[in-house]
PDB file of C-alpha atoms in Angstrom:
ATOM      1  CA  UNK A   1     -83.237 167.353 -87.176  1.00 86.00           C
ATOM      2  CA  UNK A   2     -81.569 170.509 -88.404  1.00 88.00           C
ATOM      3  CA  UNK A   3     -78.892 172.785 -87.079  1.00 86.00           C
ATOM      4  CA  UNK A   4     -79.973 176.279 -86.037  1.00 83.00           C
ATOM      5  CA  UNK A   5     -78.925 179.153 -88.256  1.00 75.00           C
ATOM      6  CA  UNK A   6     -75.545 180.593 -87.420  1.00 70.00           C
ATOM      7  CA  UNK A   7     -73.673 183.527 -88.873  1.00 68.00           C
ATOM      8  CA  UNK A   8     -70.641 182.433 -90.825  1.00 70.00           C
ATOM      9  CA  UNK A   9     -67.693 184.392 -92.152  1.00 79.00           C
ATOM     10  CA  UNK A  10     -69.086 184.261 -95.686  1.00 84.00           C
ATOM     11  CA  UNK A  11     -72.437 186.067 -95.987  1.00 87.00           C
ATOM     12  CA  UNK A  12     -73.305 184.341 -99.279  1.00 90.00           C
ATOM     13  CA  UNK A  13     -72.817 180.899 -97.750  1.00 85.00           C
ATOM     14  CA  UNK A  14     -74.992 181.881 -94.786  1.00 85.00           C
ATOM     15  CA  UNK A  15     -77.775 183.046 -97.117  1.00 89.00           C
ATOM     16  CA  UNK A  16     -77.625 179.908 -99.290  1.00 89.00           C
ATOM     17  CA  UNK A  17     -77.666 177.635 -96.224  1.00 86.00           C
ATOM     18  CA  UNK A  18     -80.589 179.603 -94.798  1.00 88.00           C
ATOM     19  CA  UNK A  19     -82.540 179.098 -98.026  1.00 92.00           C
ATOM     20  CA  UNK A  20     -81.858 175.357 -97.979  1.00 90.00           C
ATOM     21  CA  UNK A  21     -82.836 175.174 -94.312  1.00 90.00           C
ATOM     22  CA  UNK A  22     -86.090 177.001 -95.084  1.00 93.00           C
ATOM     23  CA  UNK A  23     -86.987 174.521 -97.823  1.00 95.00           C
ATOM     24  CA  UNK A  24     -86.255 171.600 -95.489  1.00 92.00           C
ATOM     25  CA  UNK A  25     -88.397 173.060 -92.696  1.00 92.00           C
ATOM     26  CA  UNK A  26     -91.286 173.879 -95.061  1.00 95.00           C
ATOM     27  CA  UNK A  27     -91.228 170.418 -96.630  1.00 96.00           C
ATOM     28  CA  UNK A  28     -91.168 168.753 -93.212  1.00 93.00           C
ATOM     29  CA  UNK A  29     -94.035 170.936 -91.962  1.00 92.00           C
ATOM     30  CA  UNK A  30     -96.143 170.152 -95.023  1.00 96.00           C
ATOM     31  CA  UNK A  31     -95.498 166.434 -94.443  1.00 94.00           C
ATOM     32  CA  UNK A  32     -96.547 166.741 -90.797  1.00 92.00           C
ATOM     33  CA  UNK A  33     -93.091 165.906 -89.473  1.00 88.00           C
ATOM     34  CA  UNK A  34     -91.715 167.269 -86.229  1.00 81.00           C
ATOM     35  CA  UNK A  35     -88.232 168.707 -86.636  1.00 86.00           C
ATOM     36  CA  UNK A  36     -85.694 169.112 -83.856  1.00 88.00           C
ATOM     37  CA  UNK A  37     -83.580 172.267 -84.157  1.00 90.00           C
ATOM     38  CA  UNK A  38     -80.245 172.364 -82.349  1.00 93.00           C
ATOM     39  CA  UNK A  39     -77.482 174.934 -82.022  1.00 93.00           C
ATOM     40  CA  UNK A  40     -74.001 173.875 -83.145  1.00 93.00           C
ATOM     41  CA  UNK A  41     -72.808 174.072 -79.514  1.00 95.00           C
ATOM     42  CA  UNK A  42     -75.628 171.798 -78.317  1.00 95.00           C
ATOM     43  CA  UNK A  43     -74.885 169.267 -81.072  1.00 96.00           C
ATOM     44  CA  UNK A  44     -71.214 169.226 -80.063  1.00 97.00           C
ATOM     45  CA  UNK A  45     -72.077 168.920 -76.378  1.00 96.00           C
ATOM     46  CA  UNK A  46     -74.451 166.004 -77.032  1.00 95.00           C
ATOM     47  CA  UNK A  47     -72.028 164.107 -79.268  1.00 96.00           C
ATOM     48  CA  UNK A  48     -68.600 165.049 -77.893  1.00 97.00           C
ATOM     49  CA  UNK A  49     -69.441 166.209 -74.379  1.00 96.00           C
ATOM     50  CA  UNK A  50     -68.152 169.751 -74.922  1.00 96.00           C
ATOM     51  CA  UNK A  51     -69.943 172.560 -76.756  1.00 96.00           C
ATOM     52  CA  UNK A  52     -66.704 174.053 -78.030  1.00 96.00           C
ATOM     53  CA  UNK A  53     -65.402 170.865 -79.654  1.00 97.00           C
ATOM     54  CA  UNK A  54     -63.438 171.168 -82.897  1.00 96.00           C
ATOM     55  CA  UNK A  55     -64.470 169.496 -86.160  1.00 95.00           C
ATOM     56  CA  UNK A  56     -61.897 166.675 -85.822  1.00 97.00           C
ATOM     57  CA  UNK A  57     -63.287 165.840 -82.363  1.00 97.00           C
ATOM     58  CA  UNK A  58     -66.829 165.730 -83.739  1.00 98.00           C
ATOM     59  CA  UNK A  59     -65.734 163.463 -86.585  1.00 98.00           C
ATOM     60  CA  UNK A  60     -63.872 161.181 -84.196  1.00 98.00           C
ATOM     61  CA  UNK A  61     -66.884 160.793 -81.890  1.00 97.00           C
ATOM     62  CA  UNK A  62     -69.274 160.217 -84.802  1.00 98.00           C
ATOM     63  CA  UNK A  63     -66.990 157.392 -85.961  1.00 98.00           C
ATOM     64  CA  UNK A  64     -66.774 155.966 -82.429  1.00 97.00           C
ATOM     65  CA  UNK A  65     -70.519 156.120 -81.774  1.00 96.00           C
ATOM     66  CA  UNK A  66     -71.375 154.510 -85.109  1.00 96.00           C
ATOM     67  CA  UNK A  67     -68.425 152.086 -85.052  1.00 97.00           C
ATOM     68  CA  UNK A  68     -67.039 153.406 -88.324  1.00 97.00           C
ATOM     69  CA  UNK A  69     -63.475 152.735 -89.443  1.00 98.00           C
ATOM     70  CA  UNK A  70     -62.977 156.466 -90.074  1.00 97.00           C
ATOM     71  CA  UNK A  71     -64.931 159.684 -89.599  1.00 97.00           C
ATOM     72  CA  UNK A  72     -67.339 160.632 -92.396  1.00 97.00           C
ATOM     73  CA  UNK A  73     -65.655 162.793 -95.011  1.00 96.00           C
ATOM     74  CA  UNK A  74     -65.718 165.699 -95.649  1.00 95.00           C
ATOM     75  CA  UNK A  75     -65.962 167.181 -92.153  1.00 92.00           C
ATOM     76  CA  UNK A  76     -69.301 168.774 -93.063  1.00 91.00           C
ATOM     77  CA  UNK A  77     -70.708 165.270 -93.593  1.00 95.00           C
ATOM     78  CA  UNK A  78     -69.601 164.344 -90.072  1.00 96.00           C
ATOM     79  CA  UNK A  79     -71.331 167.503 -88.822  1.00 95.00           C
ATOM     80  CA  UNK A  80     -74.572 166.434 -90.511  1.00 94.00           C
ATOM     81  CA  UNK A  81     -74.388 162.981 -88.968  1.00 97.00           C
ATOM     82  CA  UNK A  82     -73.631 164.623 -85.607  1.00 97.00           C
ATOM     83  CA  UNK A  83     -76.891 166.599 -85.859  1.00 95.00           C
ATOM     84  CA  UNK A  84     -78.810 163.354 -86.385  1.00 94.00           C
ATOM     85  CA  UNK A  85     -76.984 161.700 -83.479  1.00 95.00           C
ATOM     86  CA  UNK A  86     -77.663 164.696 -81.235  1.00 95.00           C
ATOM     87  CA  UNK A  87     -81.356 164.477 -82.092  1.00 92.00           C
ATOM     88  CA  UNK A  88     -81.345 160.789 -81.197  1.00 91.00           C
ATOM     89  CA  UNK A  89     -79.517 161.487 -77.933  1.00 91.00           C
ATOM     90  CA  UNK A  90     -81.515 164.563 -76.921  1.00 89.00           C
ATOM     91  CA  UNK A  91     -84.997 163.780 -78.219  1.00 85.00           C
ATOM     92  CA  UNK A  92     -84.857 160.005 -78.447  1.00 77.00           C
ATOM     93  CA  UNK A  93     -85.063 159.513 -74.708  1.00 68.00           C
ATOM     94  CA  UNK A  94     -87.853 162.065 -74.346  1.00 63.00           C
ATOM     95  CA  UNK A  95     -89.871 160.432 -77.133  1.00 60.00           C
ATOM     96  CA  UNK A  96     -89.433 156.978 -75.621  1.00 62.00           C
ATOM     97  CA  UNK A  97     -90.601 158.254 -72.217  1.00 63.00           C
ATOM     98  CA  UNK A  98     -93.620 159.908 -73.839  1.00 64.00           C
ATOM     99  CA  UNK A  99     -94.558 156.645 -75.574  1.00 63.00           C
ATOM    100  CA  UNK A 100     -94.406 154.906 -72.194  1.00 64.00           C
ATOM    101  CA  UNK A 101     -96.545 157.646 -70.628  1.00 64.00           C
ATOM    102  CA  UNK A 102     -93.747 158.943 -68.415  1.00 57.00           C
ATOM    103  CA  UNK A 103     -93.124 162.621 -67.764  1.00 49.00           C
ATOM    104  CA  UNK A 104     -89.782 164.002 -68.930  1.00 46.00           C
TER     105      UNK A 104
END
């Protein structure tokens, strides 16, 4: 799973992240993998319950959901784990239903 592109305050950072995201998506496509793409607000809503959650809230919930002693550090690491958790929460149920032949 990857986070959708967003415009940041620093244009250079946005461009570099977009390049990295492109490489990830290309590599996954060439390997035949299906990639879930989620907006930052949707990731926060899935993990925290509120799309406007702050980074400390995301880190706290990641730690709670994974039973960690402390949130992953730095905060960007917690954000990355939150994307994976959101994919599990949002797509995991749909994939399980599809395997059982149920309609979403």
